[in-house]
Short mmCIF file of C-alpha atoms in Angstrom, two decimals:
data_model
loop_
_atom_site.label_atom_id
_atom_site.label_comp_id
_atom_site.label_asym_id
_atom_site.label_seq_id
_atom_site.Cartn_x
_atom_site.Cartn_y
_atom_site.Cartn_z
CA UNK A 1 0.00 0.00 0.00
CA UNK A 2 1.30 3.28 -1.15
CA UNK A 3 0.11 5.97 1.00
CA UNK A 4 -0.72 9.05 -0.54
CA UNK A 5 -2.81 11.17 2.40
CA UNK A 6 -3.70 11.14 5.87
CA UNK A 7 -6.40 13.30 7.14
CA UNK A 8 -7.81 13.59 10.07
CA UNK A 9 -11.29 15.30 10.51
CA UNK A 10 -12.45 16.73 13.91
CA UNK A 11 -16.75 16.08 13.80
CA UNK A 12 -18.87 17.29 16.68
CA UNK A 13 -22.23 16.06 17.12
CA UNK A 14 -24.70 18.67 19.03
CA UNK A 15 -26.75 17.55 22.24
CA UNK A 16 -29.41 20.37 22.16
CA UNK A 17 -30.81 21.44 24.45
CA UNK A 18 -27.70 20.57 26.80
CA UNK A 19 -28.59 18.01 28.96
CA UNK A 20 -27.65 17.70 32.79
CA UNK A 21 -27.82 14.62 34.80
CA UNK A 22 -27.93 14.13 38.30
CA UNK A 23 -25.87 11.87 39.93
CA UNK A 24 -24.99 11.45 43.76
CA UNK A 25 -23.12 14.82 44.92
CA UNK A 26 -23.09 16.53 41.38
CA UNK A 27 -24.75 16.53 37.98
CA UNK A 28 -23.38 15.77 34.77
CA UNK A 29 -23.19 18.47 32.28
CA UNK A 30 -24.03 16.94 28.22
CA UNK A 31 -23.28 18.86 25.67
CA UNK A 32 -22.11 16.98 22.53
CA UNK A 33 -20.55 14.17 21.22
CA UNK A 34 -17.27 14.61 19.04
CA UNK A 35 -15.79 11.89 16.95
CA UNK A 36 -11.94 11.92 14.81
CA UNK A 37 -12.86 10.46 11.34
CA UNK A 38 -9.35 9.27 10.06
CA UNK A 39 -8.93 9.06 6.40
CA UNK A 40 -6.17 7.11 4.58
CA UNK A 41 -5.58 7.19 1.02
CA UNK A 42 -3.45 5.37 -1.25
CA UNK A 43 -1.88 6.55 -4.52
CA UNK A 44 -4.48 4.05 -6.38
CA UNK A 45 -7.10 6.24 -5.40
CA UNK A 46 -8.06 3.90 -2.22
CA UNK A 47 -9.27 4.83 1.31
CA UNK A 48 -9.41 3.96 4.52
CA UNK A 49 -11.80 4.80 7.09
CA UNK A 50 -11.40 4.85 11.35
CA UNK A 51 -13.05 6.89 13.84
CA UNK A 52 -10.19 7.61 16.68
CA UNK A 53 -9.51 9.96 19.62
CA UNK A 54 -8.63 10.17 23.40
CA UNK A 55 -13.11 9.01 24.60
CA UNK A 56 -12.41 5.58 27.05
CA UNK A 57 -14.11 6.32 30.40
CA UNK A 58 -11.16 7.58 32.19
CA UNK A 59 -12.06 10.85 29.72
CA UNK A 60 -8.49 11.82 29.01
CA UNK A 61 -10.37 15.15 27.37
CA UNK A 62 -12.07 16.17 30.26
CA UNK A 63 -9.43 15.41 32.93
CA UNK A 64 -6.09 16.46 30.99
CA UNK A 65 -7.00 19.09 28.63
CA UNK A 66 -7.19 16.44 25.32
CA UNK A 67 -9.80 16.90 22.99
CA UNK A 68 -11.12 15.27 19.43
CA UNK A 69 -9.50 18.69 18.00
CA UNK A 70 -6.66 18.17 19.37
CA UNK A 71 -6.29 14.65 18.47
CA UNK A 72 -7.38 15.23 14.43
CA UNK A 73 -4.25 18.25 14.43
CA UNK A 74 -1.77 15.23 15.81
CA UNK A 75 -3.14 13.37 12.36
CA UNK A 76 -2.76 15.89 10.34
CA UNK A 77 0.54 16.48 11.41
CA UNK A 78 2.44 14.30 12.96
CA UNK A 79 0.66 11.01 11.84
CA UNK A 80 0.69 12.82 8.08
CA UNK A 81 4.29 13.34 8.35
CA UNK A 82 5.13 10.02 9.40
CA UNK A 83 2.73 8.29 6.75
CA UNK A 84 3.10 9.94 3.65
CA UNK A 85 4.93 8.90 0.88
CA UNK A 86 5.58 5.67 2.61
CA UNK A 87 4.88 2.15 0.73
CA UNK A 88 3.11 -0.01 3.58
CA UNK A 89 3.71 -3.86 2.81
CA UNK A 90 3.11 -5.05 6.29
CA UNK A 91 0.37 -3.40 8.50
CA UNK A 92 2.93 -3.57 11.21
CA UNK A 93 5.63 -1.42 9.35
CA UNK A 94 3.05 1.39 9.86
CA UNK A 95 3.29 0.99 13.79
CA UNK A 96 7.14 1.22 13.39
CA UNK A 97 7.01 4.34 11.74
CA UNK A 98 4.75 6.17 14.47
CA UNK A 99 6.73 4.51 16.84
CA UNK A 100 9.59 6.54 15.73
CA UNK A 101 7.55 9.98 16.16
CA UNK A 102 8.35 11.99 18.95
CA UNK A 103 4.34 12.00 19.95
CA UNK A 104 3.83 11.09 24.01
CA UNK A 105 2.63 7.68 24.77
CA UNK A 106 -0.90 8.06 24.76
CA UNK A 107 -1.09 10.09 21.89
CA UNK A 108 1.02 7.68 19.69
CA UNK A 109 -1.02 5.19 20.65
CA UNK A 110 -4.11 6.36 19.32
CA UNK A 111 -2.55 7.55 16.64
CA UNK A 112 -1.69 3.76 16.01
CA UNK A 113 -4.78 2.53 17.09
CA UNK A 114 -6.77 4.25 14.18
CA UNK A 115 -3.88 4.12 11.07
CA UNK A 116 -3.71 0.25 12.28
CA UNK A 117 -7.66 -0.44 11.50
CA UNK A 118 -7.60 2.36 7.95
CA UNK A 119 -4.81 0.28 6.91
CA UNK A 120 -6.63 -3.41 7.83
CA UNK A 121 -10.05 -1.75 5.79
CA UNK A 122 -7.60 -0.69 2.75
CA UNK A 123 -6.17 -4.26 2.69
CA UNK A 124 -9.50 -5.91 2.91
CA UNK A 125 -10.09 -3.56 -0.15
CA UNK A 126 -7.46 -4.48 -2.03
CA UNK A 127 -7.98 -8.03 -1.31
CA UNK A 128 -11.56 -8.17 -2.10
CA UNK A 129 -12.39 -9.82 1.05
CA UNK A 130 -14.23 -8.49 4.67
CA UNK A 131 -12.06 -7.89 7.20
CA UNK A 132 -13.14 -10.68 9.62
CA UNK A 133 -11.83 -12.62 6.63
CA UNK A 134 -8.14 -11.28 7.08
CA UNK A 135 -8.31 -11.62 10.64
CA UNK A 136 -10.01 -15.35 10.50
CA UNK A 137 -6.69 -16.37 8.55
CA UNK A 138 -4.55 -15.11 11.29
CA UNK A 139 -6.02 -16.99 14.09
CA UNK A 140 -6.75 -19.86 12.04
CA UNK A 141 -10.22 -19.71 12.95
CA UNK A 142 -13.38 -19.93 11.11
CA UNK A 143 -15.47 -16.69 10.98
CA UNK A 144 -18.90 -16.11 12.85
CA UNK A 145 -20.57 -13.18 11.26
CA UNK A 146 -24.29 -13.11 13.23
CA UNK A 147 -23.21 -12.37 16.78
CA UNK A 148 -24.91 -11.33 19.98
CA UNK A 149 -25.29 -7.97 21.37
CA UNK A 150 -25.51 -6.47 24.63
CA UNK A 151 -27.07 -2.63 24.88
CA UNK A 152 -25.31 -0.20 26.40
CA UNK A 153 -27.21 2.49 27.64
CA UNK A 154 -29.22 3.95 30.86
CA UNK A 155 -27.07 6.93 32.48
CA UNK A 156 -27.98 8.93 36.04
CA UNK A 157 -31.64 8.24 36.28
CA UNK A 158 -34.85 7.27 38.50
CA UNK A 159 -34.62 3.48 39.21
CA UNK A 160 -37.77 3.38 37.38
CA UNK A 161 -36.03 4.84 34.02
CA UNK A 162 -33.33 1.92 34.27
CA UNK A 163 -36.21 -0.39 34.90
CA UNK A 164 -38.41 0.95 31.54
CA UNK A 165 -35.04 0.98 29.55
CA UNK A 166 -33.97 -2.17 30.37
CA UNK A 167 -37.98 -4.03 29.41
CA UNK A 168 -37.73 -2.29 25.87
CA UNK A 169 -33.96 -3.21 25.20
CA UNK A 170 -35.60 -7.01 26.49
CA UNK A 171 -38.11 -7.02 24.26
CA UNK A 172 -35.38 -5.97 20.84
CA UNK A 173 -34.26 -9.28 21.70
CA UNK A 174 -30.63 -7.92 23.51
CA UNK A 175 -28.00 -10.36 25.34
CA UNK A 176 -27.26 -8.04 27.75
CA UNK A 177 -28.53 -4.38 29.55
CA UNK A 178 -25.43 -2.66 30.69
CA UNK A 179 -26.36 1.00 32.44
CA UNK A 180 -24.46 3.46 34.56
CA UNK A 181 -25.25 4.13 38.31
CA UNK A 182 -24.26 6.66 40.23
CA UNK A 183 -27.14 8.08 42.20
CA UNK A 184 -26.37 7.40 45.96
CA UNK A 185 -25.52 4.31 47.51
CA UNK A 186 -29.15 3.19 48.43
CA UNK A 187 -30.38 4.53 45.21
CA UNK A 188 -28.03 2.10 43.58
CA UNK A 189 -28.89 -0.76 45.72
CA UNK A 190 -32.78 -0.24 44.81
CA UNK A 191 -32.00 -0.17 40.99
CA UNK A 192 -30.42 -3.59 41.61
CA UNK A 193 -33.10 -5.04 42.86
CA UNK A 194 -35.83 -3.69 41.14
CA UNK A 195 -34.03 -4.57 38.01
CA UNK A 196 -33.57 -8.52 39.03
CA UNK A 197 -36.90 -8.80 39.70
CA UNK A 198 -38.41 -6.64 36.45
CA UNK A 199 -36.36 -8.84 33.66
CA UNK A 200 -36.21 -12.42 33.16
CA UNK A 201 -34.46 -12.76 29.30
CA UNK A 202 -31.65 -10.27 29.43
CA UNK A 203 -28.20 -10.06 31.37
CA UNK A 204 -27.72 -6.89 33.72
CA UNK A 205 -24.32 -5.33 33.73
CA UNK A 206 -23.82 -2.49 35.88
CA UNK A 207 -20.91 0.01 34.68
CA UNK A 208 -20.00 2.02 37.37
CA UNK A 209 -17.19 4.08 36.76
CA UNK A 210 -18.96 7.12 38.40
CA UNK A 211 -18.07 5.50 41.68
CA UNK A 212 -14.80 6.18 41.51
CA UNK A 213 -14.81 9.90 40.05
CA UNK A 214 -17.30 11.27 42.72
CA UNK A 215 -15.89 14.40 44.40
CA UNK A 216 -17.03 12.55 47.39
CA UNK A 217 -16.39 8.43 46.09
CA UNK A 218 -18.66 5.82 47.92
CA UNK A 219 -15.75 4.57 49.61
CA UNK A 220 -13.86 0.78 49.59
CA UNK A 221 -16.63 -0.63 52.23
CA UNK A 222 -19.81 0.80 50.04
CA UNK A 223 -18.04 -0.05 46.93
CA UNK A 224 -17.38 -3.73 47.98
CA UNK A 225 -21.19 -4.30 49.45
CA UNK A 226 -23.02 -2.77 46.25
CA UNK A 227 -20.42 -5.64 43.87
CA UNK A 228 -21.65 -7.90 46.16
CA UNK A 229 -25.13 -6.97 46.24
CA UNK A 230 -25.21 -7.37 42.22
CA UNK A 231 -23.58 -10.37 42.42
CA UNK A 232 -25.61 -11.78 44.54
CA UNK A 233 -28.83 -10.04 42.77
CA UNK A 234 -27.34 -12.02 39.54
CA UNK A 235 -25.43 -9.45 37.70
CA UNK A 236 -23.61 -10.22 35.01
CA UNK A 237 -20.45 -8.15 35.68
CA UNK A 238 -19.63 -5.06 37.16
CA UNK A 239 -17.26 -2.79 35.16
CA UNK A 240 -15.06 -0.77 36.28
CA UNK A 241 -15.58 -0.79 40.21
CA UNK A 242 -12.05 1.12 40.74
CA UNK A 243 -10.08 3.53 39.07
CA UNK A 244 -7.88 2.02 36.11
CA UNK A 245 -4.84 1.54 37.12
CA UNK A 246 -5.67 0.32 40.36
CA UNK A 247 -5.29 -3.33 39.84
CA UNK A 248 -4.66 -4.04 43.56
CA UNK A 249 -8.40 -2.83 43.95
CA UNK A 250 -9.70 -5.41 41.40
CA UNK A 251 -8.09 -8.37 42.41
CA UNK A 252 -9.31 -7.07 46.51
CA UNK A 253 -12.93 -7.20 44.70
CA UNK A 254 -12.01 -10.00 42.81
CA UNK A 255 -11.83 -11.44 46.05
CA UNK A 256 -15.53 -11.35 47.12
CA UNK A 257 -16.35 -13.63 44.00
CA UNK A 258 -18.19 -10.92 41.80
CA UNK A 259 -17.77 -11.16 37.95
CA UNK A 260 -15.72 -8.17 37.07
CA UNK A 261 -15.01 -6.44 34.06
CA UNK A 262 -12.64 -3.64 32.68
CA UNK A 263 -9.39 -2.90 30.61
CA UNK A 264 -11.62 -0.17 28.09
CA UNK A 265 -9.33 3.03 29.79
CA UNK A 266 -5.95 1.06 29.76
CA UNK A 267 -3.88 3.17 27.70
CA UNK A 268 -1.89 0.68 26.10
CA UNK A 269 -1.95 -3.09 24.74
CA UNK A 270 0.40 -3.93 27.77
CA UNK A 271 -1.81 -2.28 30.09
CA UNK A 272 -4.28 -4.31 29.25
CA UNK A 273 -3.04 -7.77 29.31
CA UNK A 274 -1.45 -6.61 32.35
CA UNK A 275 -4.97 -6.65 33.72
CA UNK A 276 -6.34 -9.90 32.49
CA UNK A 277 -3.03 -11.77 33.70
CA UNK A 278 -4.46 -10.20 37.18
CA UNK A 279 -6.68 -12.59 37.29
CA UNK A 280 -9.02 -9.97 38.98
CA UNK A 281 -11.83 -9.65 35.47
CA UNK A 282 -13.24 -12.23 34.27
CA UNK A 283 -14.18 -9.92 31.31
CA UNK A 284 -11.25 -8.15 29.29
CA UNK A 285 -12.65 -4.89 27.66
CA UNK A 286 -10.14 -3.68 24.86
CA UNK A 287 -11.06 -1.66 21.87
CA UNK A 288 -9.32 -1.57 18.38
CA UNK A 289 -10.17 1.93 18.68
CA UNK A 290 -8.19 2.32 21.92
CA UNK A 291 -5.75 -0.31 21.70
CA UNK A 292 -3.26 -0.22 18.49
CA UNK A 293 -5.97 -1.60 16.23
CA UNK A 294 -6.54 -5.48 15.19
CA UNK A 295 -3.11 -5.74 15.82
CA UNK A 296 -2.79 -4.11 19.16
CA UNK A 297 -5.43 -6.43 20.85
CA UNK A 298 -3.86 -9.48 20.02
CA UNK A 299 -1.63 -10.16 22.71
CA UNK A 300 -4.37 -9.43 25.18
CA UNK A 301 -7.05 -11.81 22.95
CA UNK A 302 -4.24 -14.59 23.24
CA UNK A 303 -3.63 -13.84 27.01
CA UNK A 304 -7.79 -14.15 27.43
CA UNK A 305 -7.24 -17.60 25.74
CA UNK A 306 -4.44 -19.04 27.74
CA UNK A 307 -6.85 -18.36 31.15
CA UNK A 308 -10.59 -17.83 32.10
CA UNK A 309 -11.03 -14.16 30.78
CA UNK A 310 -13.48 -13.56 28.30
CA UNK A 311 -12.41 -10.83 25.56
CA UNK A 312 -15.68 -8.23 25.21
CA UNK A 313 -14.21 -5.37 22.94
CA UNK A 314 -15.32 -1.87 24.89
CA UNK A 315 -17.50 -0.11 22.02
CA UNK A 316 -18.94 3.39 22.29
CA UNK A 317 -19.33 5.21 20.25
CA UNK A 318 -20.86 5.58 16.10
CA UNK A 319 -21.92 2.93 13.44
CA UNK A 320 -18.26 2.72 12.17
CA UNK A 321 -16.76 1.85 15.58
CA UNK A 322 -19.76 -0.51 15.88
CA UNK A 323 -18.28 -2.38 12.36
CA UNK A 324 -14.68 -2.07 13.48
CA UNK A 325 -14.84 -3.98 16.58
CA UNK A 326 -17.58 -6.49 15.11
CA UNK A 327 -14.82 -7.91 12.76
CA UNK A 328 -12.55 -8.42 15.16
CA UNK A 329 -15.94 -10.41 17.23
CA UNK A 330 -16.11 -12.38 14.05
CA UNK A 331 -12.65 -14.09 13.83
CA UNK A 332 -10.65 -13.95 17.24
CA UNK A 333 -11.18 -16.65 18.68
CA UNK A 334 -12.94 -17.38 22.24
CA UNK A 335 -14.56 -13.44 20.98
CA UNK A 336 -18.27 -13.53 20.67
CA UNK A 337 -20.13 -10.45 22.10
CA UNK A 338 -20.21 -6.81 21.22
CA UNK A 339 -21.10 -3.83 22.84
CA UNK A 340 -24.45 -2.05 21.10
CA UNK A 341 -24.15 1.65 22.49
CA UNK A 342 -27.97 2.77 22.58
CA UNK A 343 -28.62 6.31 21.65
CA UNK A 344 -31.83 8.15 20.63
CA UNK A 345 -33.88 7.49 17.39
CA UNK A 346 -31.50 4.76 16.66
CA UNK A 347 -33.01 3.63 12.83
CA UNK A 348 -31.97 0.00 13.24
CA UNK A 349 -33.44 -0.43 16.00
CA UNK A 350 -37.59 -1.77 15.99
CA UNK A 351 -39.83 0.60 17.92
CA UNK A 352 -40.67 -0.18 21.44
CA UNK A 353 -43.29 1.79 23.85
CA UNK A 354 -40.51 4.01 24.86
CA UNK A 355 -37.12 5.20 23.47
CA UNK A 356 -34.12 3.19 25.15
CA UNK A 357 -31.44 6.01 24.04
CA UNK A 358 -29.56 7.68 26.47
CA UNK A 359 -29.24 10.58 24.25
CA UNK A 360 -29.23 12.32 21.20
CA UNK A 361 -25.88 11.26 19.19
CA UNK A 362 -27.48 11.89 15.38
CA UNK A 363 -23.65 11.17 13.95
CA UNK A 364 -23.49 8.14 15.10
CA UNK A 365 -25.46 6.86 12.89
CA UNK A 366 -25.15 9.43 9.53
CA UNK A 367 -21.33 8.88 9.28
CA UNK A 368 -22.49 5.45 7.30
CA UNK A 369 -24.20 5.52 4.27
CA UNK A 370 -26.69 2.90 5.09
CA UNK A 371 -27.51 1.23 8.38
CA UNK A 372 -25.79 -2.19 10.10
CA UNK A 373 -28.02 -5.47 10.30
CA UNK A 374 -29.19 -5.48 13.82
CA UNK A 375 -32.47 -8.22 14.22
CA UNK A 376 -33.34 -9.65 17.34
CA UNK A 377 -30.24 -8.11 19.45
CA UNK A 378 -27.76 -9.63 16.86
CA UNK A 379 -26.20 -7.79 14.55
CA UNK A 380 -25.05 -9.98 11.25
CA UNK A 381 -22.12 -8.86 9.54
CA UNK A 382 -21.79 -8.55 5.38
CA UNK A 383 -18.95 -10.06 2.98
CA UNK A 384 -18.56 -6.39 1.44
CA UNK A 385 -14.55 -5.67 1.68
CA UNK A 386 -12.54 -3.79 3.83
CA UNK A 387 -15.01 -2.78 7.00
CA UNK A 388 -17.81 -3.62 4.38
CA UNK A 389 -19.31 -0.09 4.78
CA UNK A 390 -18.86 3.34 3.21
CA UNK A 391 -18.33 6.46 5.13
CA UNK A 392 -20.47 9.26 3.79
CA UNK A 393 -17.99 12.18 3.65
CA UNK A 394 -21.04 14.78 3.78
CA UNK A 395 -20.54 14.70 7.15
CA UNK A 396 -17.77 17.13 6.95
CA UNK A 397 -19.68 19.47 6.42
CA UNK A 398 -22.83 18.81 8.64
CA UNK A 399 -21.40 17.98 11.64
CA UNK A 400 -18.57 21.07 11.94
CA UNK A 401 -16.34 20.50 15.18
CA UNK A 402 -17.00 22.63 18.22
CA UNK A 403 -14.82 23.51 20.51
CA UNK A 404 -14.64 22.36 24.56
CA UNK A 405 -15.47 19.48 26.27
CA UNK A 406 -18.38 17.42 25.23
CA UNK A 407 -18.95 16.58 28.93
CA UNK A 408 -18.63 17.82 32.37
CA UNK A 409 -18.87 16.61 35.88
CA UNK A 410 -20.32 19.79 38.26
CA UNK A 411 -19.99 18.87 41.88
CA UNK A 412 -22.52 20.31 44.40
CA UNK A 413 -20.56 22.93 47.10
#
């Protein structure tokens, strides 16, 4: 692959009216969603697509100045400079090449992350074959292209809300209902329960990184007796109890016999097989978007292997993410669910009495021309090459980047 151009295109995506959600001791301040659309093109007139950018949980953009802007300048420049003119034989050689930048860590490795899955949806192209199919012959597995998906959604609101959300995302026909508490200790404990006894066909995962970055955190003694109250109540997992890099405080959880799950705000591919070889999650969340690409995530897919980890790629964000991480779902093997992030007016989704969304997030889903195949909570992958969807480019235009964060956490005084 001769590279001809890398661009990197900073989109923002307008919550309006802003939205504010209460949580225990604060309120969370909504006021967009922004997404890096990452562009390669080869001298043959071929391109690339990856969406990209510093948006795990640990929100590099809202706690050390980072934002999507920011990021789609370090593509233009940097990654541009490093790219350009280069002939690519070996997706790898790319990785080299940014390696050899003089971008910090984290940067780089986002920078890898999305030039690693352009360059896998170029190949695919130029092969005439789905990604999934590239990665199938590297494992030496066999490709499964209808896979399960769990909905990812509910965020800071009356136990009841969880409770309606979670009977509509039930009746799509969805593995899982993973939502985000926060709202006081007791609170929490009360959406357990009236969640365990409201659903009977779909698996409750609680993600509760709000724990954690509470002016005012529960605590090690509330956080420990809420894990084990889910547990007990039947929860799936529980995702992200402590802070990242606190691996001591998983494998102390870990303890209690609660499924755990995390690895999504690692900020590297050894970070996160550090964490599964912890033994502490019994769920490994990386994210080609996150985690050097395909390639990135394959140590940490082979370390889930060797033990009793399952690999659930962390996915949230648009359509294009959604296909990204589904390929890899397809052909690693040991891989088979996938995050489905929920947000309003979703078009592949069936109606249901009331919207599941957690917000408005319109780019999600108008970066694709077309929609994916999502039927009964599975989504079914196609054998069109590459990522086997095309980016509509119109978005450039329609969804112009704002500046500032696209979220904030207000505390109460």
């Amino acid at each position: 692959m001769d590279i001809a151009t890398v661009r990197g295109h900073a989109l923002s995506s307008p919550i309006d009216p802003v939205q504010d959600r209460p949580f225990h001791g604060g309120a969370r301040r909504l006021r967009k969603r922004d997404v890096v659309l990452v562009v390669v093109e080869t001298r043959d007139g071929r391109r690339g697509f990856s969406t990209a950018g510093a948006s795990s949980s640990a929100m590099r953009e809202y706690f050390e100045g980072d934002s999507q802007g920011t990021f789609a300048d370090v593509v233009e420049e940097s990654v541009a400079d490093a790219l350009e003119g280069e002939s690519i034989a070996e997706i790898r050689d790319a990785h080299d090449l940014l390696a050899a930048t003089d971008l910090p860590a984290h940067l780089r490795t986002e920078a890898v992350s999305a030039i690693d899955v352009a360059l896998y949806d170029l190949r695919g192209k130029e092969l005439g074959a789905p990604i999934y199919e590239l990665l199938a012959d590297e494992y030496g597995t066999e490709p499964e292209t209808d896979m399960p998906l769990y909905a990812s959604a509910g965020m800071y609101m009356e136990p009841e809300g969880y409770v309606e959300q979670a009977e509509a995302l039930e009746e799509l026909g969805f593995f899982g209902y993973k939502y985000r508490p926060g709202i006081g200790p007791d609170e929490d404990r009360r959406t357990i329960d009236l969640l365990a006894d409201a659903v009977d066909d779909i698996e409750l995962m609680l993600d509760v990184h709000t724990w954690w970055k509470l002016r005012d955190s529960y605590g090690r003694d509330t956080v420990r007796e809420l894990v084990e109250h889910a547990a007990e109540r039947g929860a799936y997992w529980v995702e992200e109890p402590v802070e990242p890099d606190d691996h001591a405080g998983y494998v102390e959880l870990a303890e209690s016999g609660a499924p755990l799950a995390g690895g999504e705000s690692e900020e590297s591919p050894e970070g996160l097989v550090r964490l599964g070889r912890t033994g502490a999650v019994d769920f490994l969340q990386g994210d080609v978007r996150h985690h050097e690409g395909y390639t990135g995530c394959r140590d940490a897919i082979e370390c889930c292997a060797d033990g009793d980890v399952e690999f659930v790629p962390h996915n949230f964000g648009t359509w294009l993410g959604l296909q990204a991480n589904a390929h890899l779902v397809a052909a690693a093997p040991g891989v088979g669910l996938l995050e489905y992030p929920v947000f309003e007016n979703d078009p592949a989704l069936a109606e249901t009495e009331i919207d599941p969304g957690m917000y408005p997030f319109d780019l999600a889903f108008d970066i694709v021309d077309g929609q994916p195949t999502v039927e009964n909570g599975r989504l079914l992958l196609s054998d069109a090459p590459g990522l086997g969807i095309d980016v509509d480019l119109d978005v450039l235009d329609e969804y112009p980047f704002v500046d500032g964060p696209w979220t904030e956490f207000r505390y109460d005084e």
